[in-house]
Amino acid sequence: MSLFAMGFLLVILQPSTSQFPRACANTESLLRKECCPPWDGDRSPCGELSRRGSCQNILLSQAPLGPQFPFSGVDDREDWPSIFYNRTCKCEGNFMGFNCGECKFGFSGPNCTERRLRTRRNIFQLSTSEKDKFLAYLNLAKNTPSQDYVIATGTYTQMKNGSNPMFRNINVYDLFVWMHYYASRDTLLGGSNVWRDIDFAHEAPGFLPWHRVFLLIWEREIQKITGDENFTIPYWDWRDAEDCAVCTDEYMGGRHPTNSTLLSPASFFSSWQVICTRSEEYNSQQALCNATSEGPLLRNPGNHDKSRTPRLPSSAEVEFCLSLTQYESGSMDKMANYSFRNTLEGFADPRTAISNISQSGLHNALHIYMNGSMSQVQGSANDPIFVIHHAFVDSIFEQWLRRHRPMLEVYPAANAPIGHNRENYMVPFIPLYRNGEFFKPSRELGYDYEYLQEPALDSFQEFLMPYLEQARQIWAWLVGAAVIGGIVTAVLTGLVRTCQKKRRGTSSEIQPLLTESEDYNNISYQSNF
């Protein structure tokens, strides 16, 4: 891409999404605990005058949590986002956003009534111009300030319970790096004490839905800052790879000629600065990452601890993982056995599905293999390979959903680690999303994967999708109606038979000359769903 084109992109400024809305990062909103900004279309809170939404109390899940986090009231992320806000916009219909100013994923148009399906493609199937455009978009996000969102640089206590707001501006790309850090950071307990066994985005059932939302929002932000509504995140299919095929200057940056831990100067990723990588420093200071630059992007693929990750994942390991029928099991954390989620995340052996935290498989294997910024959980999103890696992980999740067709109830409703129950809101997203809302096929969220498409069924599925979604929402009522209908039918059948017996038992003088044979054996009530 020419320098002129790059310069043109860098001056385009559009709104960004997620974390603390700028309109709510002030003393008044924090003290009132209310985040219901006006929609630009009619200037009413949540677009209420246009019936887009209204400001309402947040309903928090009361389901019990697992035993992994033995504290209460010590972490701002507990019962998200209630420590900061207990009233936010509840959007109607297909509207979405912190002020109901956007459309739900999979919808578009001025009234969010037009369904739209986009396709994520293999990065090696992109044309040269498409690939260069993707790389330019990444760099644009790194250099475009977020207009709608800011990050918190202090805890609620450090903000003096809202009377002293502590927020900072940030660019679009680093906003997502910070969100990934904030969801996975340790709990600060005061003094020099921290609690490490906590993560709102990993090591539990929400791992896959959380990263699905993360990518959807990231994808939408690129669409907005570039004006390219057709943009989708490409994926890197790393099955059976012998090395890091994307680690070249043509793609995500090659190796520096004299320093193997740095990127090649020929890649503009070599100029990127990382944030949120010094977790021990933040813990010792009892502070949050404030997005200060912490040095260049590091990567040294293949020169990792091979006793932990001998090689990159194989097709056979992915296929075995897909064969697992249980989404979650046991303790529902990194010790879970025979869990599809835990095996795909990489804490269980991809050949046996038995937990083995001394090894790193599938998803985790890629992070360890990169041997740099991407290998440390809290700061891993600094490396742009993160998004194309997680897009492929999401496609494996999608394959599992299509193969096993689980009901929503398969996702745990209770006793999962903190933040991971079905009805828990995901940290740190505003607007709010529940874990269970993204435990469904990607086509219902407006996107598909090129290698998973079934062309002959596309138009038929597109037609059925809204009806299937409605059926999913009311299936319990349909089952109840079927049961009640069956009971009523059985009672009526019994009454009719009783009456017949009484009639047949009367004297022969009053029996009719012609008898009728009535067969009720074929009467049945069947509900197909």
Phi, psi and omega in degrees: 000139184290158178297326179297314181296318178299316179297323179296317180297322186292343181265357179279121180241123179226166180298155177240171186232144165091150192085219189276117176302133180305324182294344182249001182268063182213166184300315183301312182294320181291320180289326177279346184055046183225130177231086181227070183293157178287147172275134184302333184296324180225002177063016176260150179305126178063016182065033186298323181296334179260011178060034175274329180180186180206160180277121185221160176295143178281130177262112183267147177292138177255008182294143181294151180257166176288175186274002189294332182241101189272020183244170175209133177077023181243352185230130181300341184274350177298137180048048180308137359253033195297335179293332179261315184219137172243005172224127177221176179287130170253113186272149181260158174055231182262013179277154183204168177116163183294340175236019181061030182265002180237177177258150173301157178302129180098358179234155178208183181097164183299331179247013177057040182253353184263120178285144181218133180239120178252157184241125174274135188240158176297132183300332180277355175262357178285147173290167180301318180292323178292319179294316179297324178294319177300314180296321178294323178295321177300313181294325177299315180299326180289340185243011180248117178296142174286126181275328187262344188229152175228169177247155177276134178251005178209160176284170180298323177295317178295335175277008182055049178057032174105345183282346179228078184303138179232094182225161182214147175290160182200155177280166187299314182295313182292337174303317182285327174298316181295320179299318179296319176299311187296323180290332186251001183292164177284159174277130179271118186257001181100152184066235175247017186269138175221161173242118187268337185278063179207135178197121183273359182231356185219168170062029182190177187305329185285356183308310184285312175299322182298312181289334174296314177296316180307312181292321179298316179292317179301316180299317180295322180295322176296319177301321184283317183285341180258342186076009181264093184290346182265000183295138171224154179287127173285161179240154175251111177279101186264008179299131176064015179291141179267341177202186181276090185293338180271356183273062176228162179294338178289333182243258191262009177111126179271185183277142178294139184294335183240348179227104189294345181271351181254168177268157180299138177299342180286346178260134179289350173292342179293340179268355181291140173255140181266161176226163170059040181252354187252066186298321181294325177294316178297319181296317181293330179269356184053048185230163174265156171299129181253016175069022173288141180298137185235021177117179184285161175295131182249142177196133180215066190300135177091340179263051184252185178282101185285346174288338179268320180225091185297327184199174176285157185297152180256164176298322181296321179293320177296318181295320177298317179301317180294337181283345181292132186269339181268126175291316182221159182203164172052235184284352177059033176227204184286357177263002184290136176258148177058028179260125176301315182298313184292327178289315178293322179295328173114009178267352176243148182299126182285005175248342182231341184068017176268133182302135178207089187284357175278348178243159178233116181247172175037247183306310182298327183301320180296319180296316180294318183301324183292336168052057180186220182302327183283351185269356177251120193309306189297327182254012188295332182287355175300325182278124182297345174297337180309313187288321180285333174292310183289335174296321178288322175301318178297326179292328176291318173304316180296319177301317181296318179298320182287326182285319187258345176046057183287147171285163180302328183295346177293329177286130187301130179272337185208163174069013172277164175305156186310131178088356188249000175294159186306319185264003176290142173281141182284134176273134003244041189283133167224114015294168188272140176227136176268151180305315185294339183291345182242018174264062182203164185302146184296330181298331177287346178253007171092017178211160179217171177249136185305318184279357178252357185291146175239090189306320185294336184259353188306307186293322180293318179294321179299321179293318184281338191308311182296328180287322177295323179295318177296318179297320178302321184286333186245013185302323181298321178293323179295317178297318178299318179297322179296317180296312180298318179299320179296320180295314180301317179298318180296318179297313180298319178299317179297318179297317180297316180296321178299316180297321180297317181299320180295319180293319180291338181274359180284169184295153183297335182297330184253011176284143178293152179292328178247124179261149179252135177268119181246125183247112180258006184294338183266002179283126178208162175235117182232132178245117176258129181232000000 
